[in-house]
Amino acid sequence: MATAKSLLSFDNDNTVDETLFARIAQDMEQQGFSILPAALPEKLTNSLHLHQRAMDESMFVDAGIGRGDNFIKNDFVRTDEICWINGESEAGRDWLNWTGALQRYLNRRLFLGLFSFESHFAHYRPGDYYKRHYDAFKGQANRVLSLVVYLNPGWTEQDNGELVLYRDDNDREGIKVVPLMGTIAVFLSEEFPHEVLPARRDRYSIAGWFRINGSVTDRVDPPL
Ligand code: OGA
Ligand code: MN
């Protein structure tokens, strides 16, 4: 008979670490965010890193704000380049398997009703930034949970480029997250304004959002 662990495992030795998910769930319950250095499974981290570095520049497009018809490119707010992850590559599929397992775990533990997930690779060149923003706006009940992971081996504090997570609108100091390889940041999308400070070197991350189903009878709300 399959054990709980083997039910959750996927491809060869790439088993899902429930201890990590439990830690994230507990942090979310207690503080609404979780910042965990060197936490993303190593094999997954390495394959995402290699895949991102091998990707052709032409696959990245300027990031903007808003979705669909509301998309605007706004250099005042952000200057990074992105590539949506759709599961066409093996690394992308492994990533979506892992985030799927996290989604199911968080739904079980925290009753979040997370329904879908969207994510993209992001590349910030030296000097690129993403000014203070929210990933979701109150009342729009759409993006619920933000997840960011970092793919930069050997990143040091001198390289700057931190993610700064603010506790609320009045917080000017924030919590700085160094974008070092394997670090995971998770936070409630409507609760925490945050920004990406300019870095001195190329900075790679994956940003993703778990969403609840925002479809209403007269309008479908697809993931992208
Ligand atoms: C975002 C974002 C943070 C980061 O893409 O919305 O806030 O550290 N990214 O890359
Ligand atoms: Mn953001």
GROMACS .gro file of C-alpha atoms and ligand atoms in nm:
model
  235
    1MET     CA    1   0.000   0.000   0.000
    2ALA     CA    2   0.126   0.348  -0.081
    3THR     CA    3   0.235   0.554   0.214
    4ALA     CA    4   0.152   0.922   0.246
    5LYS     CA    5   0.507   1.001   0.150
    6SER     CA    6   0.512   0.796  -0.168
    7LEU     CA    7   0.175   0.941  -0.270
    8LEU     CA    8   0.328   1.284  -0.255
    9SER     CA    9   0.651   1.198  -0.427
   10PHE     CA   10   0.722   1.263  -0.789
   11ASP     CA   11   0.994   1.173  -1.033
   12ASN     CA   12   1.275   0.955  -0.897
   13ASP     CA   13   1.435   1.100  -0.583
   14ASN     CA   14   1.261   1.435  -0.604
   15THR     CA   15   1.032   1.376  -0.308
   16VAL     CA   16   0.820   1.652  -0.165
   17ASP     CA   17   0.940   1.763   0.174
   18GLU     CA   18   0.634   1.796   0.395
   19THR     CA   19   0.848   1.940   0.675
   20LEU     CA   20   0.913   2.242   0.457
   21PHE     CA   21   0.544   2.281   0.372
   22ALA     CA   22   0.456   2.252   0.742
   23ARG     CA   23   0.705   2.528   0.821
   24ILE     CA   24   0.558   2.756   0.556
   25ALA     CA   25   0.202   2.686   0.679
   26GLN     CA   26   0.299   2.762   1.037
   27ASP     CA   27   0.470   3.090   0.942
   28MET     CA   28   0.166   3.191   0.736
   29GLU     CA   29  -0.062   3.122   1.030
   30GLN     CA   30   0.154   3.312   1.274
   31GLN     CA   31   0.274   3.609   1.069
   32GLY     CA   32   0.126   3.600   0.719
   33PHE     CA   33   0.465   3.554   0.555
   34SER     CA   34   0.751   3.307   0.547
   35ILE     CA   35   1.112   3.368   0.451
   36LEU     CA   36   1.327   3.058   0.434
   37PRO     CA   37   1.690   3.068   0.316
   38ALA     CA   38   1.825   2.761   0.131
   39ALA     CA   39   1.484   2.594   0.152
   40LEU     CA   40   1.382   2.505  -0.204
   41PRO     CA   41   1.477   2.139  -0.270
   42GLU     CA   42   1.829   2.141  -0.410
   43LYS     CA   43   1.761   1.931  -0.716
   44LEU     CA   44   1.469   2.151  -0.818
   45THR     CA   45   1.670   2.467  -0.750
   46ASN     CA   46   1.957   2.347  -0.966
   47SER     CA   47   1.743   2.240  -1.257
   48LEU     CA   48   1.550   2.570  -1.254
   49HIS     CA   49   1.877   2.759  -1.239
   50LEU     CA   50   2.030   2.569  -1.531
   51HIS     CA   51   1.712   2.602  -1.732
   52GLN     CA   52   1.684   2.974  -1.675
   53ARG     CA   53   2.047   3.033  -1.774
   54ALA     CA   54   2.002   2.826  -2.090
   55MET     CA   55   1.692   3.014  -2.200
   56ASP     CA   56   1.727   3.241  -2.496
   57GLU     CA   57   1.700   3.614  -2.426
   58SER     CA   58   1.424   3.633  -2.685
   59MET     CA   59   1.198   3.428  -2.457
   60PHE     CA   60   1.190   3.713  -2.207
   61VAL     CA   61   0.957   4.009  -2.252
   62ASP     CA   62   0.938   4.340  -2.070
   63ALA     CA   63   0.732   4.305  -1.756
   64GLY     CA   64   0.427   4.525  -1.715
   65ILE     CA   65   0.146   4.586  -1.474
   66GLY     CA   66  -0.199   4.428  -1.495
   67ARG     CA   67  -0.329   4.141  -1.702
   68GLY     CA   68  -0.498   4.097  -2.037
   69ASP     CA   69  -0.643   4.421  -2.173
   70ASN     CA   70  -0.525   4.604  -1.863
   71PHE     CA   71  -0.158   4.532  -1.932
   72ILE     CA   72   0.062   4.837  -1.930
   73LYS     CA   73   0.437   4.863  -1.948
   74ASN     CA   74   0.552   5.115  -1.694
   75ASP     CA   75   0.924   5.181  -1.649
   76PHE     CA   76   0.848   5.404  -1.355
   77VAL     CA   77   0.729   5.101  -1.160
   78ARG     CA   78   0.936   4.809  -1.289
   79THR     CA   79   1.208   4.741  -1.546
   80ASP     CA   80   1.259   4.364  -1.524
   81GLU     CA   81   1.199   4.107  -1.797
   82ILE     CA   82   0.986   3.797  -1.755
   83CYS     CA   83   0.898   3.462  -1.911
   84TRP     CA   84   0.581   3.280  -1.801
   85ILE     CA   85   0.623   2.916  -1.696
   86ASN     CA   86   0.383   2.686  -1.871
   87GLY     CA   87   0.531   2.343  -1.814
   88GLU     CA   88   0.690   2.300  -2.157
   89SER     CA   89   1.032   2.223  -2.008
   90GLU     CA   90   1.118   1.951  -1.762
   91ALA     CA   91   1.236   2.208  -1.508
   92GLY     CA   92   0.911   2.400  -1.553
   93ARG     CA   93   0.709   2.081  -1.500
   94ASP     CA   94   0.906   1.992  -1.186
   95TRP     CA   95   0.841   2.341  -1.057
   96LEU     CA   96   0.467   2.316  -1.125
   97ASN     CA   97   0.457   1.974  -0.956
   98TRP     CA   98   0.622   2.120  -0.650
   99THR     CA   99   0.401   2.429  -0.635
  100GLY     CA  100   0.098   2.203  -0.691
  101ALA     CA  101   0.194   1.992  -0.392
  102LEU     CA  102   0.245   2.309  -0.186
  103GLN     CA  103  -0.096   2.438  -0.297
  104ARG     CA  104  -0.268   2.113  -0.191
  105TYR     CA  105  -0.086   2.112   0.141
  106LEU     CA  106  -0.178   2.473   0.221
  107ASN     CA  107  -0.539   2.414   0.121
  108ARG     CA  108  -0.554   2.116   0.355
  109ARG     CA  109  -0.387   2.288   0.645
  110LEU     CA  110  -0.513   2.646   0.614
  111PHE     CA  111  -0.836   2.607   0.411
  112LEU     CA  112  -0.722   2.874   0.169
  113GLY     CA  113  -0.920   2.744  -0.128
  114LEU     CA  114  -0.628   2.810  -0.364
  115PHE     CA  115  -0.749   2.725  -0.710
  116SER     CA  116  -0.477   2.801  -0.962
  117PHE     CA  117  -0.116   2.908  -0.989
  118GLU     CA  118   0.066   3.133  -1.233
  119SER     CA  119   0.437   3.208  -1.234
  120HIS     CA  120   0.720   3.353  -1.437
  121PHE     CA  121   1.096   3.363  -1.447
  122ALA     CA  122   1.220   3.715  -1.391
  123HIS     CA  123   1.551   3.867  -1.493
  124TYR     CA  124   1.663   4.195  -1.340
  125ARG     CA  125   1.970   4.339  -1.507
  126PRO     CA  126   2.209   4.549  -1.299
  127GLY     CA  127   2.013   4.859  -1.195
  128ASP     CA  128   1.669   4.710  -1.265
  129TYR     CA  129   1.402   4.749  -0.998
  130TYR     CA  130   1.043   4.693  -0.908
  131LYS     CA  131   0.912   4.979  -0.696
  132ARG     CA  132   0.699   4.930  -0.387
  133HIS     CA  133   0.373   4.758  -0.483
  134TYR     CA  134   0.107   4.511  -0.380
  135ASP     CA  135   0.057   4.192  -0.582
  136ALA     CA  136  -0.320   4.215  -0.528
  137PHE     CA  137  -0.569   4.474  -0.424
  138LYS     CA  138  -0.817   4.433  -0.143
  139GLY     CA  139  -1.162   4.336  -0.261
  140GLN     CA  140  -1.042   4.199  -0.592
  141ALA     CA  141  -0.990   3.863  -0.417
  142ASN     CA  142  -0.776   3.718  -0.684
  143ARG     CA  143  -0.410   3.667  -0.608
  144VAL     CA  144  -0.405   3.532  -0.254
  145LEU     CA  145  -0.055   3.409  -0.193
  146SER     CA  146   0.269   3.530  -0.350
  147LEU     CA  147   0.567   3.297  -0.380
  148VAL     CA  148   0.916   3.404  -0.486
  149VAL     CA  149   1.224   3.184  -0.514
  150TYR     CA  150   1.576   3.290  -0.602
  151LEU     CA  151   1.826   3.139  -0.842
  152ASN     CA  152   2.150   3.328  -0.772
  153PRO     CA  153   2.445   3.123  -0.647
  154GLY     CA  154   2.703   3.318  -0.449
  155TRP     CA  155   2.493   3.629  -0.398
  156THR     CA  156   2.640   3.856  -0.131
  157GLU     CA  157   2.501   4.157   0.052
  158GLN     CA  158   2.728   4.382  -0.155
  159ASP     CA  159   2.532   4.273  -0.461
  160ASN     CA  160   2.223   4.450  -0.319
  161GLY     CA  161   1.903   4.363  -0.510
  162GLU     CA  162   1.710   4.264  -0.199
  163LEU     CA  163   1.339   4.205  -0.189
  164VAL     CA  164   1.205   4.434   0.084
  165LEU     CA  165   0.885   4.315   0.246
  166TYR     CA  166   0.692   4.578   0.440
  167ARG     CA  167   0.449   4.483   0.715
  168ASP     CA  168   0.197   4.752   0.618
  169ASP     CA  169   0.161   5.090   0.446
  170ASN     CA  170   0.334   5.271   0.731
  171ASP     CA  171   0.637   5.044   0.747
  172ARG     CA  172   0.935   5.227   0.590
  173GLU     CA  173   1.203   4.987   0.707
  174GLY     CA  174   1.078   4.646   0.601
  175ILE     CA  175   1.240   4.306   0.608
  176LYS     CA  176   1.521   4.254   0.360
  177VAL     CA  177   1.545   3.926   0.175
  178VAL     CA  178   1.879   3.849   0.007
  179PRO     CA  179   1.803   3.681  -0.328
  180LEU     CA  180   2.041   3.391  -0.269
  181MET     CA  181   2.000   3.056  -0.442
  182GLY     CA  182   1.721   2.844  -0.291
  183THR     CA  183   1.566   3.113  -0.070
  184ILE     CA  184   1.186   3.102  -0.059
  185ALA     CA  185   0.961   3.399   0.024
  186VAL     CA  186   0.585   3.349   0.065
  187PHE     CA  187   0.342   3.620   0.173
  188LEU     CA  188  -0.024   3.719   0.160
  189SER     CA  189  -0.061   3.914  -0.165
  190GLU     CA  190  -0.308   4.171  -0.030
  191GLU     CA  191  -0.129   4.236   0.297
  192PHE     CA  192   0.235   4.306   0.224
  193PRO     CA  193   0.363   4.590   0.007
  194HIS     CA  194   0.711   4.506  -0.121
  195GLU     CA  195   0.980   4.617  -0.363
  196VAL     CA  196   1.289   4.494  -0.544
  197LEU     CA  197   1.596   4.712  -0.493
  198PRO     CA  198   1.843   4.761  -0.781
  199ALA     CA  199   2.121   4.505  -0.788
  200ARG     CA  200   2.483   4.524  -0.899
  201ARG     CA  201   2.463   4.200  -1.095
  202ASP     CA  202   2.208   4.008  -1.298
  203ARG     CA  203   1.937   3.885  -1.063
  204TYR     CA  204   1.720   3.582  -1.136
  205SER     CA  205   1.402   3.481  -0.958
  206ILE     CA  206   1.072   3.307  -1.010
  207ALA     CA  207   0.764   3.492  -0.891
  208GLY     CA  208   0.431   3.312  -0.866
  209TRP     CA  209   0.082   3.361  -0.733
  210PHE     CA  210  -0.177   3.123  -0.601
  211ARG     CA  211  -0.523   3.244  -0.688
  212ILE     CA  212  -0.875   3.170  -0.581
  213ASN     CA  213  -1.129   3.128  -0.856
  214GLY     CA  214  -1.239   3.476  -0.955
  215SER     CA  215  -1.484   3.363  -1.222
  216VAL     CA  216  -1.830   3.507  -1.210
  217THR     CA  217  -2.121   3.402  -1.428
  218ASP     CA  218  -2.068   3.659  -1.701
  219ARG     CA  219  -1.691   3.658  -1.716
  220VAL     CA  220  -1.436   3.381  -1.722
  221ASP     CA  221  -1.114   3.445  -1.534
  222PRO     CA  222  -0.837   3.233  -1.682
  223PRO     CA  223  -0.504   3.206  -1.503
  224LEU     CA  224  -0.315   3.440  -1.736
  225OGA     C1  225   0.691   4.048  -0.834
  225OGA     C2  226   0.788   4.066  -0.723
  225OGA     C3  227   0.993   4.000  -0.617
  225OGA     C4  228   1.132   3.949  -0.645
  225OGA     O1  229   0.730   3.996  -0.940
  225OGA     O2  230   0.572   4.087  -0.816
  225OGA     O3  231   0.755   4.134  -0.630
  225OGA     O4  232   1.209   3.950  -0.549
  225OGA     N1  233   0.907   4.001  -0.728
  225OGA     O5  234   1.165   3.910  -0.757
  226MN      MN  235   0.538   4.164  -0.624
   0.00000   0.00000   0.00000
